[in-house]
CSV table of C-alpha atoms in Angstrom, one decimal:
chain,number,residue,atom,x,y,z
A,11,UNK,CA,147.5,80.9,50.9
A,12,UNK,CA,144.6,83.1,52.2
A,13,UNK,CA,142.1,84.4,49.6
A,14,UNK,CA,142.4,88.1,49.1
A,15,UNK,CA,139.3,90.0,50.3
A,16,UNK,CA,136.9,91.4,47.7
A,17,UNK,CA,137.1,94.9,49.4
A,18,UNK,CA,139.8,96.6,51.3
A,19,UNK,CA,138.9,96.2,55.0
A,20,UNK,CA,137.4,99.2,56.6
A,21,UNK,CA,139.9,99.1,59.5
A,22,UNK,CA,142.8,99.1,57.1
A,23,UNK,CA,141.8,102.0,54.8
A,24,UNK,CA,138.2,103.4,55.1
A,25,UNK,CA,138.4,105.7,52.1
A,26,UNK,CA,139.8,102.9,49.9
A,27,UNK,CA,137.0,100.6,51.2
A,28,UNK,CA,134.4,103.2,50.2
A,29,UNK,CA,135.8,103.5,46.7
A,30,UNK,CA,136.2,99.7,46.3
A,31,UNK,CA,132.6,99.2,47.3
A,32,UNK,CA,131.3,101.8,44.8
A,33,UNK,CA,133.2,100.1,42.0
A,34,UNK,CA,132.5,96.4,43.0
A,35,UNK,CA,128.8,97.0,43.8
A,36,UNK,CA,128.4,98.8,40.4
A,37,UNK,CA,127.0,102.0,42.0
A,38,UNK,CA,128.9,104.6,40.0
A,39,UNK,CA,131.9,105.5,37.9
A,40,UNK,CA,134.0,108.7,37.7
A,41,UNK,CA,132.8,110.9,34.8
A,42,UNK,CA,135.1,112.1,32.0
A,43,UNK,CA,135.3,115.6,33.5
A,44,UNK,CA,137.1,115.8,36.8
A,45,UNK,CA,134.6,115.9,39.7
A,46,UNK,CA,131.7,114.4,37.7
A,47,UNK,CA,130.1,111.0,38.1
A,48,UNK,CA,128.2,108.4,36.2
A,49,UNK,CA,125.5,106.8,38.4
A,50,UNK,CA,125.0,103.2,37.3
A,51,UNK,CA,121.6,101.6,37.3
A,52,UNK,CA,121.8,99.9,40.7
A,53,UNK,CA,123.1,103.1,42.3
A,54,UNK,CA,120.5,105.2,40.5
A,55,UNK,CA,117.8,102.8,41.8
A,56,UNK,CA,118.8,103.7,45.3
A,57,UNK,CA,118.5,107.4,44.4
A,58,UNK,CA,115.1,106.8,42.7
A,59,UNK,CA,113.8,105.3,45.9
A,60,UNK,CA,115.1,108.2,47.9
A,61,UNK,CA,113.3,110.5,45.5
A,62,UNK,CA,110.1,108.7,45.8
A,63,UNK,CA,110.1,108.7,49.6
A,64,UNK,CA,111.2,112.3,49.9
A,65,UNK,CA,108.8,113.5,47.2
A,66,UNK,CA,105.8,112.1,49.0
A,67,UNK,CA,106.9,113.8,52.3
A,68,UNK,CA,107.5,117.1,50.6
A,69,UNK,CA,104.1,117.1,49.0
A,70,UNK,CA,102.5,116.1,52.3
A,71,UNK,CA,104.1,119.3,53.6
A,72,UNK,CA,102.2,121.3,51.0
A,73,UNK,CA,104.9,122.0,48.4
A,74,UNK,CA,104.4,121.6,44.7
A,75,UNK,CA,107.1,120.6,42.1
A,76,UNK,CA,108.2,123.0,39.4
A,77,UNK,CA,111.3,123.5,37.3
A,78,UNK,CA,113.6,126.5,36.7
A,79,UNK,CA,116.4,127.0,34.2
A,80,UNK,CA,119.9,125.6,34.5
A,81,UNK,CA,121.4,128.9,33.3
A,82,UNK,CA,121.2,131.9,35.6
A,83,UNK,CA,122.3,135.4,34.5
A,84,UNK,CA,125.4,136.3,36.4
A,85,UNK,CA,123.9,139.6,37.5
A,86,UNK,CA,121.3,137.8,39.5
A,87,UNK,CA,123.9,136.4,41.9
A,88,UNK,CA,125.4,139.8,42.6
A,89,UNK,CA,122.1,141.2,43.9
A,90,UNK,CA,122.5,139.4,47.2
A,91,UNK,CA,126.1,140.1,48.3
A,92,UNK,CA,126.5,137.5,51.0
A,93,UNK,CA,125.1,134.8,48.6
A,94,UNK,CA,127.5,135.6,45.7
A,95,UNK,CA,130.4,135.8,48.1
A,96,UNK,CA,129.6,132.4,49.5
A,97,UNK,CA,129.3,130.7,46.1
A,98,UNK,CA,131.9,132.6,44.1
A,99,UNK,CA,134.7,130.0,44.4
A,100,UNK,CA,132.4,127.2,43.2
A,101,UNK,CA,130.8,128.8,40.2
A,102,UNK,CA,131.0,127.5,36.7
A,103,UNK,CA,130.4,130.4,34.3
A,104,UNK,CA,129.5,130.2,30.6
A,105,UNK,CA,130.9,133.1,28.5
A,106,UNK,CA,130.3,131.8,24.9
A,107,UNK,CA,127.3,130.2,23.2
A,108,UNK,CA,126.4,129.4,19.6
A,109,UNK,CA,129.9,130.4,18.6
A,110,UNK,CA,129.7,133.9,20.0
A,111,UNK,CA,130.6,135.7,23.2
A,112,UNK,CA,127.5,136.2,25.3
A,113,UNK,CA,126.4,139.7,26.1
A,114,UNK,CA,126.2,138.7,29.8
A,115,UNK,CA,127.9,135.6,31.2
A,116,UNK,CA,125.6,133.0,32.7
A,117,UNK,CA,126.2,130.9,35.7
A,118,UNK,CA,125.5,127.1,35.7
A,119,UNK,CA,123.0,126.6,38.6
A,120,UNK,CA,124.8,126.2,41.9
A,121,UNK,CA,121.5,126.7,43.7
A,122,UNK,CA,118.4,128.5,42.7
A,123,UNK,CA,117.6,131.1,45.3
A,124,UNK,CA,118.3,134.0,42.9
A,125,UNK,CA,116.4,132.9,39.8
A,126,UNK,CA,113.4,131.6,41.8
A,127,UNK,CA,113.2,134.9,43.7
A,128,UNK,CA,113.1,136.7,40.4
A,129,UNK,CA,109.9,134.8,39.6
A,130,UNK,CA,108.5,134.9,43.1
A,131,UNK,CA,108.6,138.7,42.8
A,132,UNK,CA,106.3,138.4,39.8
A,133,UNK,CA,104.0,135.8,41.2
A,134,UNK,CA,103.4,137.2,44.7
A,135,UNK,CA,101.1,140.2,44.8
A,136,UNK,CA,98.8,139.7,47.7
A,137,UNK,CA,98.7,137.9,51.1
A,138,UNK,CA,96.3,135.6,49.3
A,139,UNK,CA,99.3,134.3,47.2
A,140,UNK,CA,101.1,133.2,50.4
A,141,UNK,CA,102.5,130.9,51.5
A,142,UNK,CA,104.1,130.0,48.1
A,143,UNK,CA,105.7,126.5,48.4
A,144,UNK,CA,107.8,125.3,45.5
A,145,UNK,CA,110.2,122.4,45.2
A,146,UNK,CA,112.3,121.2,42.2
A,147,UNK,CA,114.3,118.1,41.5
A,148,UNK,CA,117.3,119.1,39.5
A,149,UNK,CA,121.1,118.9,38.9
A,150,UNK,CA,123.4,121.6,40.2
A,151,UNK,CA,127.1,122.5,39.6
A,152,UNK,CA,129.6,123.6,42.2
A,153,UNK,CA,133.2,123.3,41.1
A,154,UNK,CA,134.7,120.9,43.6
A,155,UNK,CA,138.4,120.9,44.3
A,156,UNK,CA,138.6,117.6,46.2
A,157,UNK,CA,135.9,115.4,44.5
A,158,UNK,CA,134.7,112.1,46.0
A,159,UNK,CA,131.9,110.1,44.3
A,160,UNK,CA,128.5,110.8,45.9
A,161,UNK,CA,130.0,112.9,48.7
A,162,UNK,CA,131.5,115.9,46.8
A,163,UNK,CA,131.1,116.1,43.0
A,164,UNK,CA,131.1,119.1,40.7
A,165,UNK,CA,127.7,118.1,39.5
A,166,UNK,CA,125.2,116.4,41.7
A,167,UNK,CA,121.4,115.7,41.8
A,168,UNK,CA,119.2,117.0,44.5
A,169,UNK,CA,115.9,118.6,45.4
A,170,UNK,CA,115.7,122.2,46.4
A,171,UNK,CA,112.7,123.7,48.1
A,172,UNK,CA,111.9,127.5,48.1
A,173,UNK,CA,109.1,129.1,49.9
A,174,UNK,CA,107.7,132.6,50.6
A,175,UNK,CA,105.6,133.5,53.7
A,176,UNK,CA,103.7,136.4,55.2
A,177,UNK,CA,105.6,136.4,58.5
A,178,UNK,CA,108.9,135.5,60.1
A,179,UNK,CA,107.1,133.0,62.4
A,180,UNK,CA,105.4,131.2,59.5
A,181,UNK,CA,108.7,130.9,57.6
A,182,UNK,CA,110.6,129.8,60.7
A,183,UNK,CA,108.0,127.1,61.5
A,184,UNK,CA,107.9,125.8,57.9
A,185,UNK,CA,111.7,125.5,57.8
A,186,UNK,CA,111.5,123.5,61.1
A,187,UNK,CA,108.7,121.4,59.7
A,188,UNK,CA,110.8,120.4,56.6
A,189,UNK,CA,113.8,119.7,59.0
A,190,UNK,CA,111.8,117.4,61.2
A,191,UNK,CA,108.8,116.0,59.4
A,192,UNK,CA,110.4,115.6,56.0
A,193,UNK,CA,114.1,115.1,56.4
A,194,UNK,CA,114.5,113.6,59.8
A,195,UNK,CA,111.6,111.3,59.3
A,196,UNK,CA,113.0,110.0,56.1
A,197,UNK,CA,116.6,109.7,57.3
A,198,UNK,CA,115.7,107.9,60.6
A,199,UNK,CA,112.7,105.7,59.4
A,200,UNK,CA,113.8,104.9,55.9
A,201,UNK,CA,117.6,105.4,55.6
A,202,UNK,CA,118.0,103.9,59.1
A,203,UNK,CA,120.5,106.6,60.1
A,204,UNK,CA,120.2,108.1,63.6
A,205,UNK,CA,120.8,111.7,62.7
A,206,UNK,CA,121.3,114.6,65.1
A,207,UNK,CA,119.1,117.6,64.4
A,208,UNK,CA,120.8,120.9,65.2
A,209,UNK,CA,121.4,124.5,64.3
A,210,UNK,CA,124.5,125.6,62.3
A,211,UNK,CA,126.8,128.3,63.8
A,212,UNK,CA,127.0,131.7,62.1
A,213,UNK,CA,130.3,130.5,60.5
A,214,UNK,CA,128.7,127.4,59.0
A,215,UNK,CA,125.4,129.0,58.0
A,216,UNK,CA,124.2,129.0,54.4
A,217,UNK,CA,125.3,132.1,52.4
A,218,UNK,CA,122.4,134.6,52.7
A,219,UNK,CA,120.5,132.8,55.5
A,220,UNK,CA,119.7,134.1,59.0
A,221,UNK,CA,119.5,130.5,60.3
A,222,UNK,CA,120.5,127.0,59.0
A,223,UNK,CA,119.1,123.8,60.4
A,224,UNK,CA,121.1,120.7,59.8
A,225,UNK,CA,121.0,116.9,60.1
A,226,UNK,CA,124.3,115.3,60.9
A,227,UNK,CA,125.0,111.5,60.7
A,228,UNK,CA,128.0,109.6,62.1
A,229,UNK,CA,129.6,107.5,59.5
A,230,UNK,CA,131.3,104.1,60.1
A,231,UNK,CA,134.7,105.7,60.7
A,232,UNK,CA,133.3,108.2,63.2
A,233,UNK,CA,133.4,111.3,61.0
A,234,UNK,CA,130.3,113.4,60.5
A,235,UNK,CA,128.4,113.9,57.3
A,236,UNK,CA,125.9,116.7,56.7
A,237,UNK,CA,122.9,114.9,55.2
A,238,UNK,CA,120.5,117.8,54.6
A,239,UNK,CA,119.8,121.4,55.5
A,240,UNK,CA,116.8,123.7,55.9
A,241,UNK,CA,117.4,127.5,55.9
A,242,UNK,CA,115.6,130.5,57.1
A,243,UNK,CA,116.4,133.3,54.6
A,244,UNK,CA,114.6,136.1,56.4
A,245,UNK,CA,114.0,139.0,54.0
A,246,UNK,CA,117.4,139.1,52.5
A,247,UNK,CA,116.4,137.8,49.1
A,248,UNK,CA,113.1,139.6,49.2
A,249,UNK,CA,114.9,142.9,49.6
A,250,UNK,CA,117.3,142.1,46.8
A,251,UNK,CA,114.5,141.1,44.4
A,252,UNK,CA,111.8,143.4,45.7
A,253,UNK,CA,109.5,140.5,46.6
A,254,UNK,CA,106.5,142.2,48.3
A,255,UNK,CA,102.9,141.5,49.0
A,256,UNK,CA,99.9,143.6,49.9
A,257,UNK,CA,98.9,142.7,53.4
A,258,UNK,CA,95.3,142.3,54.8
A,259,UNK,CA,95.8,145.8,56.3
A,260,UNK,CA,96.6,147.2,52.8
A,261,UNK,CA,100.4,147.7,53.4
A,262,UNK,CA,103.2,146.6,51.1
A,263,UNK,CA,105.3,144.0,53.1
A,264,UNK,CA,108.4,142.0,52.3
A,265,UNK,CA,108.0,138.2,52.2
A,266,UNK,CA,109.9,135.9,54.6
A,267,UNK,CA,111.5,133.0,52.9
A,268,UNK,CA,113.0,129.5,53.3
A,269,UNK,CA,115.1,127.2,51.2
A,270,UNK,CA,116.0,123.5,51.9
A,271,UNK,CA,117.7,120.6,50.1
A,272,UNK,CA,119.1,117.1,50.2
A,273,UNK,CA,121.2,115.5,47.5
A,274,UNK,CA,122.9,112.4,46.1
A,275,UNK,CA,125.2,112.8,49.1
A,276,UNK,CA,122.7,110.7,50.9
A,277,UNK,CA,123.8,107.7,48.8
A,278,UNK,CA,127.3,108.2,50.2
A,279,UNK,CA,125.9,108.5,53.7
A,280,UNK,CA,124.0,105.2,53.2
A,281,UNK,CA,127.2,103.5,52.1
A,282,UNK,CA,129.3,104.8,55.0
A,283,UNK,CA,126.7,104.3,57.6
A,284,UNK,CA,125.7,100.7,56.9
A,285,UNK,CA,128.3,99.1,54.7
A,286,UNK,CA,130.7,96.5,56.1
A,287,UNK,CA,133.7,94.5,54.8
A,288,UNK,CA,131.4,92.4,52.7
A,289,UNK,CA,129.8,95.3,50.9
A,290,UNK,CA,126.7,97.5,51.2
A,291,UNK,CA,123.8,96.8,53.5
A,292,UNK,CA,120.6,98.5,52.2
A,293,UNK,CA,117.8,99.3,54.6
A,294,UNK,CA,114.7,97.2,53.5
A,295,UNK,CA,112.4,100.2,53.5
A,296,UNK,CA,114.7,102.0,51.1
A,297,UNK,CA,115.8,99.0,48.9
A,298,UNK,CA,114.5,98.9,45.4
A,299,UNK,CA,115.4,95.2,45.5
A,300,UNK,CA,114.3,93.9,48.9
A,301,UNK,CA,114.6,90.2,48.0
A,302,UNK,CA,116.5,88.4,45.3
A,303,UNK,CA,115.2,84.9,44.5
A,304,UNK,CA,118.1,82.9,43.1
A,305,UNK,CA,118.1,79.6,41.2
A,306,UNK,CA,121.2,77.7,42.1
A,307,UNK,CA,121.0,75.3,39.1
A,308,UNK,CA,118.6,73.3,37.1
A,309,UNK,CA,115.6,74.0,34.9
A,310,UNK,CA,113.1,73.1,37.7
A,311,UNK,CA,114.7,75.6,40.0
A,312,UNK,CA,114.5,78.3,37.3
A,313,UNK,CA,110.8,77.7,36.9
A,314,UNK,CA,110.3,77.7,40.7
A,315,UNK,CA,112.1,80.9,41.4
A,316,UNK,CA,110.1,82.7,38.7
A,317,UNK,CA,106.9,81.4,40.4
A,318,UNK,CA,108.1,82.6,43.8
A,319,UNK,CA,109.1,86.0,42.5
A,320,UNK,CA,105.7,86.5,41.0
A,321,UNK,CA,104.0,85.5,44.2
A,322,UNK,CA,106.1,87.8,46.4
A,323,UNK,CA,105.7,90.7,44.0
A,324,UNK,CA,101.9,90.3,44.3
A,325,UNK,CA,102.3,90.7,48.1
A,326,UNK,CA,104.0,94.1,47.6
A,327,UNK,CA,107.6,93.0,48.1
A,328,UNK,CA,110.2,94.5,45.8
A,329,UNK,CA,111.7,91.4,44.2
A,330,UNK,CA,114.3,90.5,41.6
A,331,UNK,CA,114.6,87.0,40.1
A,332,UNK,CA,118.1,85.8,39.4
A,333,UNK,CA,117.7,82.8,37.1
A,334,UNK,CA,121.2,83.1,35.4
A,335,UNK,CA,122.2,79.5,36.0
A,336,UNK,CA,124.8,79.8,33.3
A,337,UNK,CA,126.8,82.1,35.7
A,338,UNK,CA,128.4,80.3,38.8
A,339,UNK,CA,126.1,80.6,41.8
A,340,UNK,CA,128.9,81.6,44.1
A,341,UNK,CA,129.8,84.6,42.0
A,342,UNK,CA,126.2,85.7,41.8
A,343,UNK,CA,125.8,85.4,45.6
A,344,UNK,CA,128.9,87.5,46.2
A,345,UNK,CA,127.6,90.2,43.8
A,346,UNK,CA,124.2,90.4,45.6
A,347,UNK,CA,126.0,90.6,48.9
A,348,UNK,CA,128.2,93.4,47.7
A,349,UNK,CA,125.0,95.3,46.5
A,350,UNK,CA,123.5,94.8,50.0
A,351,UNK,CA,120.2,93.3,49.0
A,352,UNK,CA,118.6,92.5,52.4
A,353,UNK,CA,117.4,89.0,51.7
A,354,UNK,CA,118.4,86.2,49.3
A,355,UNK,CA,116.1,83.3,48.7
A,356,UNK,CA,118.2,80.5,47.3
A,357,UNK,CA,116.6,77.5,45.5
A,358,UNK,CA,118.3,74.4,44.2
A,359,UNK,CA,117.3,70.8,43.3
A,360,UNK,CA,117.6,69.6,46.9
A,361,UNK,CA,115.6,72.5,48.2
A,362,UNK,CA,112.8,71.6,45.7
A,363,UNK,CA,112.7,68.0,46.9
A,364,UNK,CA,112.3,69.2,50.5
A,365,UNK,CA,109.9,72.0,49.7
A,366,UNK,CA,112.2,74.6,51.2
A,367,UNK,CA,114.6,77.4,50.3
A,368,UNK,CA,117.7,78.7,51.9
A,369,UNK,CA,117.1,82.2,53.4
A,370,UNK,CA,120.2,84.3,53.5
A,371,UNK,CA,120.0,87.6,55.5
A,372,UNK,CA,122.5,90.3,54.5
A,373,UNK,CA,122.1,92.6,57.5
A,374,UNK,CA,122.4,90.3,60.6
A,375,UNK,CA,124.1,87.6,58.5
A,376,UNK,CA,123.5,83.9,58.5
A,377,UNK,CA,121.4,81.4,56.5
A,378,UNK,CA,118.6,79.0,57.4
A,379,UNK,CA,116.2,76.7,55.5
A,380,UNK,CA,112.6,77.9,55.4
A,381,UNK,CA,109.4,76.4,54.0
A,382,UNK,CA,108.5,77.8,50.5
A,383,UNK,CA,104.9,78.1,51.7
A,384,UNK,CA,106.0,80.3,54.7
A,385,UNK,CA,107.9,82.9,52.6
A,386,UNK,CA,105.0,85.2,52.1
A,387,UNK,CA,104.3,85.5,55.8
A,388,UNK,CA,107.9,85.4,57.0
A,389,UNK,CA,109.6,87.9,54.7
A,390,UNK,CA,107.8,91.1,55.8
A,391,UNK,CA,108.7,90.4,59.4
A,392,UNK,CA,112.3,89.7,58.5
A,393,UNK,CA,112.6,92.9,56.5
A,394,UNK,CA,111.2,95.0,59.4
A,395,UNK,CA,113.5,93.3,61.9
A,396,UNK,CA,116.5,94.1,59.7
A,397,UNK,CA,115.4,97.7,59.2
A,398,UNK,CA,115.3,98.1,63.0
A,399,UNK,CA,118.7,96.5,63.4
A,400,UNK,CA,120.4,99.1,61.1
A,401,UNK,CA,118.9,102.0,63.0
A,402,UNK,CA,119.8,100.5,66.3
A,403,UNK,CA,123.4,100.0,65.2
A,404,UNK,CA,123.6,103.6,63.9
A,405,UNK,CA,122.3,104.9,67.2
A,406,UNK,CA,124.6,102.7,69.3
A,407,UNK,CA,127.6,103.8,67.3
A,408,UNK,CA,126.9,107.5,67.7
A,409,UNK,CA,126.2,107.2,71.4
A,410,UNK,CA,129.2,105.1,72.2
A,411,UNK,CA,131.6,107.3,70.2
A,412,UNK,CA,130.3,110.7,71.5
A,413,UNK,CA,132.2,112.2,74.5
A,414,UNK,CA,131.1,115.0,76.8
A,415,UNK,CA,134.1,117.3,77.2
A,416,UNK,CA,134.9,120.6,78.9
A,417,UNK,CA,137.9,121.9,77.0
A,418,UNK,CA,138.9,122.7,73.4
A,419,UNK,CA,141.8,120.3,73.7
A,420,UNK,CA,139.6,117.4,74.8
A,421,UNK,CA,137.2,118.2,71.9
A,422,UNK,CA,140.0,118.0,69.4
A,423,UNK,CA,141.3,114.8,70.9
A,424,UNK,CA,137.9,113.1,70.7
A,425,UNK,CA,137.5,114.1,67.0
A,426,UNK,CA,141.1,112.9,66.2
A,427,UNK,CA,140.3,109.6,67.8
A,428,UNK,CA,137.4,109.0,65.4
A,429,UNK,CA,134.5,110.2,67.5
A,430,UNK,CA,132.3,113.2,68.3
A,431,UNK,CA,132.5,115.6,71.2
A,432,UNK,CA,129.8,117.6,73.0
A,433,UNK,CA,131.1,120.8,74.6
A,434,UNK,CA,129.2,123.8,76.0
A,435,UNK,CA,129.0,126.5,73.3
A,436,UNK,CA,129.5,129.1,76.0
A,437,UNK,CA,132.9,127.4,76.7
A,438,UNK,CA,133.9,127.0,73.0
A,439,UNK,CA,132.5,130.1,71.3
A,440,UNK,CA,133.4,131.5,67.9
A,441,UNK,CA,137.1,131.8,68.9
A,442,UNK,CA,137.3,128.2,69.9
A,443,UNK,CA,135.5,127.2,66.7
A,444,UNK,CA,138.2,129.0,64.7
A,445,UNK,CA,141.0,127.2,66.6
A,446,UNK,CA,139.4,123.8,66.0
A,447,UNK,CA,139.2,124.6,62.3
A,448,UNK,CA,143.0,124.9,62.2
A,449,UNK,CA,143.1,121.2,63.2
A,450,UNK,CA,140.5,120.2,60.5
A,451,UNK,CA,137.8,119.9,63.2
A,452,UNK,CA,134.5,121.7,62.8
A,453,UNK,CA,131.4,122.5,64.9
A,454,UNK,CA,128.8,120.4,63.1
A,455,UNK,CA,125.8,121.9,64.9
A,456,UNK,CA,124.4,123.3,68.1
A,457,UNK,CA,121.9,121.4,70.2
A,458,UNK,CA,120.4,121.8,73.6
A,459,UNK,CA,121.5,119.6,76.5
A,460,UNK,CA,118.4,117.4,75.9
A,461,UNK,CA,119.2,117.1,72.2
A,462,UNK,CA,116.6,119.4,70.7
A,463,UNK,CA,117.3,122.4,68.4
A,464,UNK,CA,118.1,125.7,70.2
A,465,UNK,CA,116.1,128.7,69.2
A,466,UNK,CA,119.2,130.9,69.1
A,467,UNK,CA,123.0,130.4,69.0
A,468,UNK,CA,123.4,131.6,72.5
A,469,UNK,CA,120.4,130.0,74.1
A,470,UNK,CA,121.2,128.8,77.7
A,471,UNK,CA,122.5,125.3,77.8
A,472,UNK,CA,123.5,125.1,74.2
A,473,UNK,CA,126.0,122.4,73.3
A,474,UNK,CA,128.3,122.2,70.3
A,475,UNK,CA,128.7,118.9,68.4
A,476,UNK,CA,132.4,118.8,67.3
A,477,UNK,CA,133.8,116.3,64.8
A,478,UNK,CA,135.9,115.7,61.7
A,479,UNK,CA,133.7,115.6,58.7
A,480,UNK,CA,133.3,114.8,55.0
């Protein structure tokens, strides 16, 4: 009788595989309130590494971290009509506190444009105060009707950047800088996901924005996942909150603004981009555990793996030592494989006699004996090879499953078959976008024919990327 698989195979039921992996790899649990999640230590370690990498890039772009309140007066949201209309169905509103009805209901932060703009209007007085570049790491609440852990939860973790500039051009260029130099650089070079950078259509634009830039990744089942967005807000919020500055010419001018964010949704994207039927595969540059050094059995092996772990840590490799010889080795190996640790260094009594270890690579698969003395030189090369393989696989999947089409029907067929379609925007248009939506297919973004981001929706040669999405 065949042994039952640890995970539901992807080809059999991809959503079930996703949920199985989250549970078996101990990444997260459902919270007690519908739509919430508990992120377990291994899953939170992935998020912490994402934070570290992203935070460094955000600061390199000139932004500083700050923090704003979780509770926002409801009246703030009504000051920008399009914004409140866009978020109204998702709001969580507090009407009582301290045993009494509140004089004014407060909204649990769905995003912070309104409250941050209230303070920007106080902080910005002169052109010398600009640009004002603020970022915060926080939790937000958007009441989710169809929750899925990491992908759509009523409460999630994220960073949200908010900036004010003296001109449209400066704001536009900064939003594009975040889009490319912060988000795309991280997603491609650390997450190993070959994202498409594009422009959202007017229908898909962030509520209150004049332009939204997006990064879309193809998941293992061919669906698209929006992994991050950067918005040009124009002067919409500046008008609502009277955020003005005195220009060099001595005139009162409205500021031009941006906002941008990525969230714990990236953990879901990581799982669905790189996971296989044996579990997660974590890109080495992201992994908080790049190498696990395992004692198979015996006191001597335990002593040796601790020595190896200390030596590798001194070389800057992120290492965990697994010396739990009272737990069967096979069970431990399966657990680390499920968690997607890039490399296992396995040491037992026979290995010690030979002066070797068994090197198990999670990403390409396979095992081979290696000299213990060679580990320090070999492992950095192996980790970089495996990082490159994940990005290559992501790119090859997207390219092989993207079709160039000329009709709405062909676009819908390509999406239904588990792929993406590229169709001229001039052919599809807003009317075609609405028809596709009836079939649960959306325009993920607009790109130029050469794959760059168009300056306007109707720029010549603009192509729509069409897919089913999460």
